mmCIF file of C-alpha atoms in Angstrom:
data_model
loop_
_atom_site.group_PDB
_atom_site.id
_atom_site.type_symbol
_atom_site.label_atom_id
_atom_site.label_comp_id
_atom_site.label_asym_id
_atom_site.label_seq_id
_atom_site.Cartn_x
_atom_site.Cartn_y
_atom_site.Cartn_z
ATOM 1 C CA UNK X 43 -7.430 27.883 -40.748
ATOM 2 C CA UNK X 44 -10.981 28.590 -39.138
ATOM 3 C CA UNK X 45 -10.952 25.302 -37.414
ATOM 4 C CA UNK X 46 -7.655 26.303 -36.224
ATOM 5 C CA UNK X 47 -9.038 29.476 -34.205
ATOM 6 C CA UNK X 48 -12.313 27.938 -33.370
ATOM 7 C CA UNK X 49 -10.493 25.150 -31.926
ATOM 8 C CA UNK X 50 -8.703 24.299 -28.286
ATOM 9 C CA UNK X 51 -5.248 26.377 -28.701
ATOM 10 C CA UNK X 52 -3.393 24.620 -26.220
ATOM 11 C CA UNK X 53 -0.499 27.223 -24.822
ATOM 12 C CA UNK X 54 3.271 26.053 -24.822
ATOM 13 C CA UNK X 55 3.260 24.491 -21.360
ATOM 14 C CA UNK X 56 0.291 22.313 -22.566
ATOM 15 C CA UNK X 57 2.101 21.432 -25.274
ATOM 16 C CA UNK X 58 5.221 20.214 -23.373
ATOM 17 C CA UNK X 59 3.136 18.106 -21.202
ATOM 18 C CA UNK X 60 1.572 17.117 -23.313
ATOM 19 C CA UNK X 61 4.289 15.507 -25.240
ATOM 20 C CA UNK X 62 5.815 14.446 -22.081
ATOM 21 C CA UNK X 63 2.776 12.124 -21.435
ATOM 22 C CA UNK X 64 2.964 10.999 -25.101
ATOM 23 C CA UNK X 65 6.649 10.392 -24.364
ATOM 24 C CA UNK X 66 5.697 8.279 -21.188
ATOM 25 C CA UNK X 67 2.941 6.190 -22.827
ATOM 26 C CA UNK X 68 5.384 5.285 -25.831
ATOM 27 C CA UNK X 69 8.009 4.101 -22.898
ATOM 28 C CA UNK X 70 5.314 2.276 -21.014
ATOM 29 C CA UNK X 71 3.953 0.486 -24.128
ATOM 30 C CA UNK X 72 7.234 -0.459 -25.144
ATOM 31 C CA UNK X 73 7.988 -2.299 -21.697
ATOM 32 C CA UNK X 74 4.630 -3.983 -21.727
ATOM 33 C CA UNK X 75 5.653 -5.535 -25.300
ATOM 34 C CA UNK X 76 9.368 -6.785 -23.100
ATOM 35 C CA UNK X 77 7.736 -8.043 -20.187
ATOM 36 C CA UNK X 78 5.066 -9.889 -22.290
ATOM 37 C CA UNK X 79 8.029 -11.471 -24.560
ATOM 38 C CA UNK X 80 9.882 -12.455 -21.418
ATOM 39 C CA UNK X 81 7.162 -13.975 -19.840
ATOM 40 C CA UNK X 82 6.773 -15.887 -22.530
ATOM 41 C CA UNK X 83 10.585 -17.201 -23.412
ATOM 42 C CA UNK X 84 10.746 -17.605 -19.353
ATOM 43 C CA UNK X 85 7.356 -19.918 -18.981
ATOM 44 C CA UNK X 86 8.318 -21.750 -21.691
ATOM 45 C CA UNK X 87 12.084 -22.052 -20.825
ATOM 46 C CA UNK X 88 13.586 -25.077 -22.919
ATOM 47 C CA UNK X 89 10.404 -25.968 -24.518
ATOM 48 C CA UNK X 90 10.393 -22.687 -26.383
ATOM 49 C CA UNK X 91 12.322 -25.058 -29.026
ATOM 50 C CA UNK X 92 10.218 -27.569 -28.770
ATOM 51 C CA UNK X 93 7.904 -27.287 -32.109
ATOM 52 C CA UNK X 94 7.065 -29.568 -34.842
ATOM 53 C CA UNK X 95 8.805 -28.920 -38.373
ATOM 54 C CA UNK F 142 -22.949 7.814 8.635
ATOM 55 C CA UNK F 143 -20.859 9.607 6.068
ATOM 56 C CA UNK F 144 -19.682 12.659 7.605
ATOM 57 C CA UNK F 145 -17.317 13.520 4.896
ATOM 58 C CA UNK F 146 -19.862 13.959 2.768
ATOM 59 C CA UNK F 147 -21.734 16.743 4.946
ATOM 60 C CA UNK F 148 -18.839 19.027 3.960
ATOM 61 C CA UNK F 149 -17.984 17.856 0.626
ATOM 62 C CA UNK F 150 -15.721 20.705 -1.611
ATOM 63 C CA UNK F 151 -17.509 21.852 -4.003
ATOM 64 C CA UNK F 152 -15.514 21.413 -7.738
ATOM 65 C CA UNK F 153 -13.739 24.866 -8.255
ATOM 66 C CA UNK F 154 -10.368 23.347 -6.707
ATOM 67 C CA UNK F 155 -10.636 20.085 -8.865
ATOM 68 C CA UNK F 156 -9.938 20.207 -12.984
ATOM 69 C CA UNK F 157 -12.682 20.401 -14.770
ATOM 70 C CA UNK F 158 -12.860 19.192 -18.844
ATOM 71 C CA UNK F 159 -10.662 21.032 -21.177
ATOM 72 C CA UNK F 160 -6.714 20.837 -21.725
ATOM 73 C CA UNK F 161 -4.638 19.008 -19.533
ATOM 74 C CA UNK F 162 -1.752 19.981 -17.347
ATOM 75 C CA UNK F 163 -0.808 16.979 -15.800
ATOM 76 C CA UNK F 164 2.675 16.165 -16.054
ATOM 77 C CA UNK F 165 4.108 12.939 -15.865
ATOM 78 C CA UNK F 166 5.173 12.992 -12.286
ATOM 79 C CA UNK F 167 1.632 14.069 -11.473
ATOM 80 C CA UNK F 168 0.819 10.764 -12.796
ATOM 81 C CA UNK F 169 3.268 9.009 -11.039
ATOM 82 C CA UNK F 170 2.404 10.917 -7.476
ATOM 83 C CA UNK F 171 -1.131 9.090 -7.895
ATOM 84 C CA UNK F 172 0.913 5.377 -7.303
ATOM 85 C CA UNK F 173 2.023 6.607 -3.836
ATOM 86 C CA UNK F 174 5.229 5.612 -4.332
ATOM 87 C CA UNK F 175 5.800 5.629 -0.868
ATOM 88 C CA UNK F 176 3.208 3.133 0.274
ATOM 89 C CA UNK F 177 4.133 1.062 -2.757
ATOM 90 C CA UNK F 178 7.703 0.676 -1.688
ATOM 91 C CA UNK F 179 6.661 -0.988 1.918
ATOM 92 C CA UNK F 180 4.357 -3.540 -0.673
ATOM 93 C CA UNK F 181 7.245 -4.321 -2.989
ATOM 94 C CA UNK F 182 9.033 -4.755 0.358
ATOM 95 C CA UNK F 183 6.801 -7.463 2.202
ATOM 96 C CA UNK F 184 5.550 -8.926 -1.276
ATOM 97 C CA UNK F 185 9.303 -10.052 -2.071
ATOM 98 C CA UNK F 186 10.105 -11.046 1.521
ATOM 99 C CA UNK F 187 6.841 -13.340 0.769
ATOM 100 C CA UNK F 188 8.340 -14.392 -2.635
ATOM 101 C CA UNK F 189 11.996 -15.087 -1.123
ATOM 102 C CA UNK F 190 10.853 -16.825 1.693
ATOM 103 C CA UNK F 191 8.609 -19.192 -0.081
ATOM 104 C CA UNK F 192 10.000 -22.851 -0.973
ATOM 105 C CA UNK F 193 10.785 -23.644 -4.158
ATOM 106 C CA UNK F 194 11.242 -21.385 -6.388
ATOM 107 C CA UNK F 195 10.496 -18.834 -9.642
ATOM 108 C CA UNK F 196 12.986 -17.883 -11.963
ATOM 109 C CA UNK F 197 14.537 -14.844 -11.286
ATOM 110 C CA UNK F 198 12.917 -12.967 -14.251
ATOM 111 C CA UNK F 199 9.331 -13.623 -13.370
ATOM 112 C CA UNK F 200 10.007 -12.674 -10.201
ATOM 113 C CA UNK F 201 10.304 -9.676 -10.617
ATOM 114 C CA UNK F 202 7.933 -9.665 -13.088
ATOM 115 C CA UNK F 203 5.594 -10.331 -10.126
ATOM 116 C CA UNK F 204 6.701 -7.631 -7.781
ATOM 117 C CA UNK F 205 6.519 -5.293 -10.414
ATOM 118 C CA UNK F 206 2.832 -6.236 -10.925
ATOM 119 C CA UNK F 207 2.480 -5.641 -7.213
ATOM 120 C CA UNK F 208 3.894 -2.600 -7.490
ATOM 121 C CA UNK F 209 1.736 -1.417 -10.192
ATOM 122 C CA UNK F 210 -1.529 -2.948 -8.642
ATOM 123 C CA UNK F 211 -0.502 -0.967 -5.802
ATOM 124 C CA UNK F 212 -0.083 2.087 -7.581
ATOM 125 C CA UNK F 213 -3.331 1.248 -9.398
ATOM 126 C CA UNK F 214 -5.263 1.347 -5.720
ATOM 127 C CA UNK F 215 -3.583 4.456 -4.910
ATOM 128 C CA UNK F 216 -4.255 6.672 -8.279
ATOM 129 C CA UNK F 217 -7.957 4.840 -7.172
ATOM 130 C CA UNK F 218 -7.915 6.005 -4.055
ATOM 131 C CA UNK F 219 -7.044 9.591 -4.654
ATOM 132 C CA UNK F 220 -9.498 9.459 -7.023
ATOM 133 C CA UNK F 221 -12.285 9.012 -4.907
ATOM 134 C CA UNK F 222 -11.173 10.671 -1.716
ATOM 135 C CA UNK F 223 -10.181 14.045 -3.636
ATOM 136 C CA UNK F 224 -13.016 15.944 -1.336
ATOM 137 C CA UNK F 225 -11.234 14.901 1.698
ATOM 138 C CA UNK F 226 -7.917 15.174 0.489
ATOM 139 C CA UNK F 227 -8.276 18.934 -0.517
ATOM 140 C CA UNK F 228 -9.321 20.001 3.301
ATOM 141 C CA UNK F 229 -6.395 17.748 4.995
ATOM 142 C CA UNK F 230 -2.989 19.659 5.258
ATOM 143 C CA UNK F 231 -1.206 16.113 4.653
ATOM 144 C CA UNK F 232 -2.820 15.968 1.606
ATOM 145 C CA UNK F 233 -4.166 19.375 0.151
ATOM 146 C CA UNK F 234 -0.923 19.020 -2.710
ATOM 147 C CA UNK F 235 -1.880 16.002 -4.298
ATOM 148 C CA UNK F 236 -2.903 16.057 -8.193
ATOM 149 C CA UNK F 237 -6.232 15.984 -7.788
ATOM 150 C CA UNK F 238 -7.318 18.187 -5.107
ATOM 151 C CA UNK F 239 -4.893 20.437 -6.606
ATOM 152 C CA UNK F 240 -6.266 21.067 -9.710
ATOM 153 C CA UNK F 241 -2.901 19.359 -12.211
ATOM 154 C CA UNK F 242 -4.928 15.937 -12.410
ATOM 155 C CA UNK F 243 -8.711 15.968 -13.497
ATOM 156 C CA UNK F 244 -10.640 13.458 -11.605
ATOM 157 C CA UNK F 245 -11.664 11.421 -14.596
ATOM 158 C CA UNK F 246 -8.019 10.848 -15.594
ATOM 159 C CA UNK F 247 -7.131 9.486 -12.109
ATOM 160 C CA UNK F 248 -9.792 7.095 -12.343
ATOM 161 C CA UNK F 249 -8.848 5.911 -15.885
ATOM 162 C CA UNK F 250 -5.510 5.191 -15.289
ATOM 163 C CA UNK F 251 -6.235 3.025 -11.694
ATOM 164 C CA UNK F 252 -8.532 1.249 -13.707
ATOM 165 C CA UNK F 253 -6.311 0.623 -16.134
ATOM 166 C CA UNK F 254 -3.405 -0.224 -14.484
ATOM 167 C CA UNK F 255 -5.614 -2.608 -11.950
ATOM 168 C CA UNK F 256 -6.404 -4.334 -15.305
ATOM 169 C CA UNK F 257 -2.730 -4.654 -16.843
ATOM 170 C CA UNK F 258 -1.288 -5.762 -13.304
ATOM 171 C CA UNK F 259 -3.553 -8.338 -12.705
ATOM 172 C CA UNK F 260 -3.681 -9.911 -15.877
ATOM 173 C CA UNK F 261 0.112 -9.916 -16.357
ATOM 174 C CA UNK F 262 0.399 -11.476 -13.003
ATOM 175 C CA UNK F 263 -1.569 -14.014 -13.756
ATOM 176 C CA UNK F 264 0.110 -14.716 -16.761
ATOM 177 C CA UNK F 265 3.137 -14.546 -15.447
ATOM 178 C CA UNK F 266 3.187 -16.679 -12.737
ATOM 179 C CA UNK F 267 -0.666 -18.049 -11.244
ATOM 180 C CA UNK F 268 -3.473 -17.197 -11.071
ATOM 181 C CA UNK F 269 -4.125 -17.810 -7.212
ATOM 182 C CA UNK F 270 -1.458 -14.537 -7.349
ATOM 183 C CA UNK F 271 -3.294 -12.567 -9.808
ATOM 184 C CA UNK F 272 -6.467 -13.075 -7.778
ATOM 185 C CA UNK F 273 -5.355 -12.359 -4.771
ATOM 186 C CA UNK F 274 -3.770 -9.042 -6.286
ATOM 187 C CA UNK F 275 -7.532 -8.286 -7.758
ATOM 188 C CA UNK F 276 -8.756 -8.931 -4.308
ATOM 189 C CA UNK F 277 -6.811 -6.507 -2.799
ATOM 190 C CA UNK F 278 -7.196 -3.837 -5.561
ATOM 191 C CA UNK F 279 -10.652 -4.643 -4.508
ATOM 192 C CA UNK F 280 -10.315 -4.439 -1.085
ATOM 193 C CA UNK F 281 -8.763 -1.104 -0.506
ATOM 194 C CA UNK F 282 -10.503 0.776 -2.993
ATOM 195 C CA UNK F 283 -14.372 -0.790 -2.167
ATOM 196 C CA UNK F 284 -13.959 -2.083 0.911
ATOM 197 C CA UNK F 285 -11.989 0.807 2.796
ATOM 198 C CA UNK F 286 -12.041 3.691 0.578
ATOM 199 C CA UNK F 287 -15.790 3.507 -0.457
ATOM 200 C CA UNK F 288 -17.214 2.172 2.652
ATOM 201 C CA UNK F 289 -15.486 2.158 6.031
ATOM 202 C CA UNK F 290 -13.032 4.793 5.644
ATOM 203 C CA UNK F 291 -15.961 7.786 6.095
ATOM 204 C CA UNK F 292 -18.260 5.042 8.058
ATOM 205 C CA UNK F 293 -16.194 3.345 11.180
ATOM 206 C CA UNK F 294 -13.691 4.383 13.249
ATOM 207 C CA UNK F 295 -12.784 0.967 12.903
ATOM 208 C CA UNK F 296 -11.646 1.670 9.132
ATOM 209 C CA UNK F 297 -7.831 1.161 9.409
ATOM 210 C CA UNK F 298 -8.304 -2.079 11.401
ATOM 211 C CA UNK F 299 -10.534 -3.822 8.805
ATOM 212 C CA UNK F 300 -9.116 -1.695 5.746
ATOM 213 C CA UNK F 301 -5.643 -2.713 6.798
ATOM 214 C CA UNK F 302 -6.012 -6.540 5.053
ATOM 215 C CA UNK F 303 -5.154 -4.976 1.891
ATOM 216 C CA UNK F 304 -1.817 -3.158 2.962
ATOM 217 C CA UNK F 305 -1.175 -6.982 4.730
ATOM 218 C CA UNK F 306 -2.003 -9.014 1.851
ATOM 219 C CA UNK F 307 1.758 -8.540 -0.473
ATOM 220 C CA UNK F 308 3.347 -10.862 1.476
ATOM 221 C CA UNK F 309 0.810 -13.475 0.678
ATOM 222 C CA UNK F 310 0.944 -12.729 -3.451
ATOM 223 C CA UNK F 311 4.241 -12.924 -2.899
ATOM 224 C CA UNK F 312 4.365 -16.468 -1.725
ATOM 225 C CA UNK F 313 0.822 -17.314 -3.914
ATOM 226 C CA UNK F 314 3.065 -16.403 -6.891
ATOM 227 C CA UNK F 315 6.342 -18.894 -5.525
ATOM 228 C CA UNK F 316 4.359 -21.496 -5.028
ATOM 229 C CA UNK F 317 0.734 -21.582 -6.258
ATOM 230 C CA UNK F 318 -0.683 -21.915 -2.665
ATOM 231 C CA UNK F 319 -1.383 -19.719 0.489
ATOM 232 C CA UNK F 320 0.328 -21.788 3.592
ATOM 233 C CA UNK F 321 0.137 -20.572 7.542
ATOM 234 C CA UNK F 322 3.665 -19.507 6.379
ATOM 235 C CA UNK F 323 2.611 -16.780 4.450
ATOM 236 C CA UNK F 324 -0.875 -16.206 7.007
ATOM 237 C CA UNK F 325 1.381 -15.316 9.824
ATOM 238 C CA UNK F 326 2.847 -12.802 8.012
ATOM 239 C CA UNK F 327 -0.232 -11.172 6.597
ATOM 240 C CA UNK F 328 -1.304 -11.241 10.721
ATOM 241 C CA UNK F 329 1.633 -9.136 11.674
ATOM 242 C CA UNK F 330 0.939 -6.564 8.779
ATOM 243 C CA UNK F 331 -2.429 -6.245 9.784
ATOM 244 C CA UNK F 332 -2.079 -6.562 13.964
ATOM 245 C CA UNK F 333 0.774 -3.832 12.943
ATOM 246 C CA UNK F 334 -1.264 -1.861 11.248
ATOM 247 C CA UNK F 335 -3.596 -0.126 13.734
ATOM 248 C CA UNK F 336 -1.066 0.878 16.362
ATOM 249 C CA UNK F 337 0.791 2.604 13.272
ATOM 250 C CA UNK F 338 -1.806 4.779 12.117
ATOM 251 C CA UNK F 339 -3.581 5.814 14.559
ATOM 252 C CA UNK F 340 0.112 6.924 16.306
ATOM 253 C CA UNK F 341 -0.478 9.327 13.129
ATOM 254 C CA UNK F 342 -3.722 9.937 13.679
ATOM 255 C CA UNK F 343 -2.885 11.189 17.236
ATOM 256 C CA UNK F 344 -0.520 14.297 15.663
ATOM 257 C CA UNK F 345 -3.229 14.522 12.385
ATOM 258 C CA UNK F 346 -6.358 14.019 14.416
ATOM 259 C CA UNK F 347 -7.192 17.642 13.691
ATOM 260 C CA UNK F 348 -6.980 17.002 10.057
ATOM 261 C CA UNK F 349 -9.096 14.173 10.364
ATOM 262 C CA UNK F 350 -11.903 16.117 12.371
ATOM 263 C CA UNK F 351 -11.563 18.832 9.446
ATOM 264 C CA UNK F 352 -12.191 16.163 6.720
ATOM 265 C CA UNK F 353 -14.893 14.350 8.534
ATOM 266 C CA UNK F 354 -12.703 11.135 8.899
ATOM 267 C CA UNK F 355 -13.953 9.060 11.824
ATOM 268 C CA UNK F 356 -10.916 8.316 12.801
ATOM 269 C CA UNK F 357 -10.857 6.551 16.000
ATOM 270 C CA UNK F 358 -9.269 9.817 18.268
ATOM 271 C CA UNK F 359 -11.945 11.876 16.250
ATOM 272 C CA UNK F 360 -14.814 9.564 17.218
ATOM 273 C CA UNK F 361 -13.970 7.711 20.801
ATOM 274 C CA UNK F 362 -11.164 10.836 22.106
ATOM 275 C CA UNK F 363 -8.112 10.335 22.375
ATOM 276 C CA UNK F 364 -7.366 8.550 25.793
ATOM 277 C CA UNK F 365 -9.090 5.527 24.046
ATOM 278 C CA UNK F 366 -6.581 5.479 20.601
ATOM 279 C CA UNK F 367 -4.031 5.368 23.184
ATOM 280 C CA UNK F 368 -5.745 2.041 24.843
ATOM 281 C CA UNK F 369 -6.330 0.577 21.721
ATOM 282 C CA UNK F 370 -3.054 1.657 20.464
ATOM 283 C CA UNK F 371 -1.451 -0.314 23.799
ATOM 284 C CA UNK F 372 -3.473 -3.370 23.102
ATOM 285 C CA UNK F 373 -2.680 -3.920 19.875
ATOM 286 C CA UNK F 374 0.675 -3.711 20.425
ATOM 287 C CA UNK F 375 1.032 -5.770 23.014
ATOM 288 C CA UNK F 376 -0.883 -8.746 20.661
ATOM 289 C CA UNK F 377 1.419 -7.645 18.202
ATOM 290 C CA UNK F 378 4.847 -8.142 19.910
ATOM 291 C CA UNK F 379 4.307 -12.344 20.253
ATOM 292 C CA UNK F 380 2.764 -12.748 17.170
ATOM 293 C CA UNK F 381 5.604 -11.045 15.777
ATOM 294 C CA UNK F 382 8.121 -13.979 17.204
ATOM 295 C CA UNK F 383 5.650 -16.392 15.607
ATOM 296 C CA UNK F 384 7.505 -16.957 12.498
ATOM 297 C CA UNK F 385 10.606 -18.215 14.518
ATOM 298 C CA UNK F 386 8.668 -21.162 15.262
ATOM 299 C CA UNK F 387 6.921 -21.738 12.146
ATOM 300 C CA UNK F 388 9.683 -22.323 10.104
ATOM 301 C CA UNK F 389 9.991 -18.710 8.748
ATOM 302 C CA UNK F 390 12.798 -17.437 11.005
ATOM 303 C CA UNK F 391 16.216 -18.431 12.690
ATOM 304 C CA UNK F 392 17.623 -17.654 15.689
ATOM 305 C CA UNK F 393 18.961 -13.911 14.735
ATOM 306 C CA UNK F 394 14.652 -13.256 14.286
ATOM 307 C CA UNK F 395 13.737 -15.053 17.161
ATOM 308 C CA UNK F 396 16.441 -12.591 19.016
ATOM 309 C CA UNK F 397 15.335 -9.662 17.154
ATOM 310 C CA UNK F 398 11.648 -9.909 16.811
ATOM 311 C CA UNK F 399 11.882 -10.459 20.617
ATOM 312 C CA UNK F 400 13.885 -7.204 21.095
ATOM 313 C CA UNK F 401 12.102 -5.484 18.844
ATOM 314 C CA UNK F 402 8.357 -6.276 19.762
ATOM 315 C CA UNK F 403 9.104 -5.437 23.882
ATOM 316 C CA UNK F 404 10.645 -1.919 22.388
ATOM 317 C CA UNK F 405 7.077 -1.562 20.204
ATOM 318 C CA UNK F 406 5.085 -2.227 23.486
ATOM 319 C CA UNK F 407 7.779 0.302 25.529
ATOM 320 C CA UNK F 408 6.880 3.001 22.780
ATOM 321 C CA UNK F 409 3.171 2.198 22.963
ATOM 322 C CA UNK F 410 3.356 2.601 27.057
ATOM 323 C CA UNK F 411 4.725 6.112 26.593
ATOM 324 C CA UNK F 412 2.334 7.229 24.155
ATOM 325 C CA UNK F 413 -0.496 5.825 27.139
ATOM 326 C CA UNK F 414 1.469 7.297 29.544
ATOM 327 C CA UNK F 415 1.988 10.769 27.617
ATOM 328 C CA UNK F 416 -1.809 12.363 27.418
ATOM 329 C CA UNK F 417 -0.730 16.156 27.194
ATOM 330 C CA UNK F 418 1.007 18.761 24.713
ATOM 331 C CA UNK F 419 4.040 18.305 23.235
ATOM 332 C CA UNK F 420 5.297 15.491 25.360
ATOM 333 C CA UNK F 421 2.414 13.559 24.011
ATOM 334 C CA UNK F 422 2.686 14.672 20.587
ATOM 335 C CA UNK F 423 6.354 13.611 20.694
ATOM 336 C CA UNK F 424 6.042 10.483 21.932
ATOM 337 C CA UNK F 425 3.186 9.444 19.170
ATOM 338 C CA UNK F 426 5.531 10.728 16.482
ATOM 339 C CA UNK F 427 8.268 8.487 17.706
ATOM 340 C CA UNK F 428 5.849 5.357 17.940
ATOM 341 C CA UNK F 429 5.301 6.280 14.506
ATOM 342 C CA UNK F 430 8.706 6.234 13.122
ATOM 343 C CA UNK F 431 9.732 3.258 15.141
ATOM 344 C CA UNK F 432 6.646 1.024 13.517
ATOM 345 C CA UNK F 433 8.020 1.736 10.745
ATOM 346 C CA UNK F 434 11.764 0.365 11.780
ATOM 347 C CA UNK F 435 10.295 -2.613 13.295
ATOM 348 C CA UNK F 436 8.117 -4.162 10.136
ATOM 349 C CA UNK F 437 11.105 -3.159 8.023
ATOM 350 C CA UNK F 438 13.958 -5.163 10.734
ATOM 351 C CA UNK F 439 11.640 -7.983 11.175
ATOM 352 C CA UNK F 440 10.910 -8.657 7.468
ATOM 353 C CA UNK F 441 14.325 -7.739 6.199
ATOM 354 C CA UNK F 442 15.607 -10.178 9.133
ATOM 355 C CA UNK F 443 13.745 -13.031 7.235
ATOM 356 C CA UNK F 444 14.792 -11.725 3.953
ATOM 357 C CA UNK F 445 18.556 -11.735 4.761
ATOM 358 C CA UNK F 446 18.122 -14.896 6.579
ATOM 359 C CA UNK F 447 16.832 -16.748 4.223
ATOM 360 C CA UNK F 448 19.144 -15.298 1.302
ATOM 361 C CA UNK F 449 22.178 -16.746 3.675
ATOM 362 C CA UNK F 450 20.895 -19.888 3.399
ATOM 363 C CA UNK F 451 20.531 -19.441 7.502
ATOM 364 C CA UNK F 452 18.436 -22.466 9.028
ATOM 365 C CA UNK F 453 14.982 -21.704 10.451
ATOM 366 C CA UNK F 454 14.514 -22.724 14.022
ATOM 367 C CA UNK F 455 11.738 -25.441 13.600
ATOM 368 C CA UNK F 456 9.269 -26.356 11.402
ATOM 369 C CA UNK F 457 6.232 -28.191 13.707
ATOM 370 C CA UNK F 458 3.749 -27.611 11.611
ATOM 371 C CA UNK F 459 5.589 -29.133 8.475
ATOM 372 C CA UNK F 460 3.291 -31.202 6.389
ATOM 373 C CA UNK F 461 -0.170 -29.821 8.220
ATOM 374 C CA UNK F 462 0.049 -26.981 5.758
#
């Protein structure tokens, strides 16, 4: 609880942004992961098949 | 000679540390979205117009890595010109300067999207591309924002490479090469580029004076922007046809880049011509708005062309490049 009042209290506006950002970086993050998986299946193209058994 | 720095702000208007207020849009206000969508624009009329060609999906892959590397020099930009920013009406609302985006954060995320968009470029496609994108990152934010933006009145002339260079990733990322193809176009960005701003810098040169910008009606008066403004515009309007005879354009560009560069220098005579109040002021503004229709006609004229399968007029230099 001390640590709680000693601490940064960030008011409700802060909070909302600041969850917006967190909101933003989770979309972001997620279409970095897409773009590098299509990059990959579209450099390969046919070859992404190709692999030894 | 770094006038800007004689009158520098001092930090009450910027953020200092403690809780953020930034909201997301703040963020996205530091990519200029704006400038970005003219680079998007010329970067895919590179891409389209290139031979051969990428699939689809890392296409756009590219242009969205252009976009973001874009962005990136923006958010890098703001960053460091947040001192000049704060005194210049245009400008005075942007995160930084007003106090919902804390220097520091700016910087981080130029940095890191300069990192992400170059690297994915490269991946993505080359990495002649995903240099030339680090180049201009480089450019812009070094070259012109650091150095000659406070320094020369010749800042926009040399600075403008970097806004020139899209078209050139574009084709760099098509076909793993730079050709005169994708030079000429990069020459009309950057012969364009002058006459453009400083037709702004005519109605903003107060703002300019204000923020220390040696802008070139701030430094050498205005009588001489409206020379230099004529000159370059007149160079501008043939090499502007150039692409109809390099292979780049049919005959609907070699009609319409010929219109439309003669109705550039007609703009540029009245702003010579027009040296007093509102007249003046008018006739800048309008030179303004029009540079901005002819780039757009003249590169979407390629674009379109080119997507019709429409035959360019000649190709001489076929083979040399």
């Amino acid at each position: 609880m001390m640590a709680e009042e000693d601490g940064v209290r960030l008011t409700t506006e802060q909070q909302r942004q600041r969850r917006r950002r967190n909101v933003a970086i989770a979309w972001a993050l997620g279409a970095l992961v897409v773009l590098f998986w299509l990059v990959t299946i579209f450099k390969l193209g046919g070859n992404v098949l190709n692999r030894p058994l | 000679m770094s006038l800007a720095h004689d009158d520098h702000l001092d930090a009450p208007t910027l953020t200092g540390p403690g809780p953020s207020l930034a909201g997301v849009e703040d963020f996205v206000a530091l990519l200029k979205p704006r400038v970005m969508s003219l680079v998007i624009f010329t970067a895919l009329v590179g891409l389209v117009a290139a031979p051969g060609g990428l699939h689809p999906v890392l296409g756009a892959i590219a242009l969205l890595c252009v976009a973001v590397g874009a962005g990136a020099s923006g958010a890098l930009n703001m960053w460091w010109d947040a001192d000049i920013d704060a005194v210049m009406t245009r400008t005075q609302n942007r995160p930084i300067p007003a106090g919902r985006v804390a220097p520091g954060e700016a910087l981080g995320f130029g940095l890191l999207l300069s990192g992400v968009s170059v690297m994915l470029l490269g991946l993505a496609t080359n990495w002649l591309a995903g240099g030339l994108l680090a180049f201009t990152i480089f450019f812009y934010v070094v070259v012109y924002t650091m150095w000659l933006k406070r320094w020369t009145p010749q800042n926009i002339v040399i600075g403008g490479l970097a806004g020139a260079l899209p078209p050139m990733i574009g084709w760099a990322a098509a076909t793993g090469t730079v050709g005169l193809e994708s030079a000429t176009l990069v020459a009309i960005i950057f012969m364009w580029t002058p006459p453009h701003f400083w037709a702004l810098a005519l109605i903003k040169s107060e703002d300019y004076a204000r923020a220390g910008v040696p802008m070139l009606p701030v430094v050498a008066g205005e009588d001489e922007t409206r020379k230099q403004i004529l000159l370059y515009s007149i160079a501008l309007a043939p090499l502007g046809v150039l692409p109809a005879g390099i292979g780049l354009g049919g005959w609907a560009y070699l009609a319409l880049s010929s219109v439309a560069g003669l109705a550039f220098v007609g703009f540029a005579w009245r702003v010579y011509r027009q040296r007093e109040g509102a007249p003046a002021r008018r006739a800048a503004g309008k030179l303004f708005a029009y540079s901005l229709f002819y780039l757009t006609a003249l590169f979407a004229t390629i674009l379109i062309e080119k997507s019709l399968g429409v035959a360019a007029l000649t190709a001489p230099f076929d083979g040399w490049v």
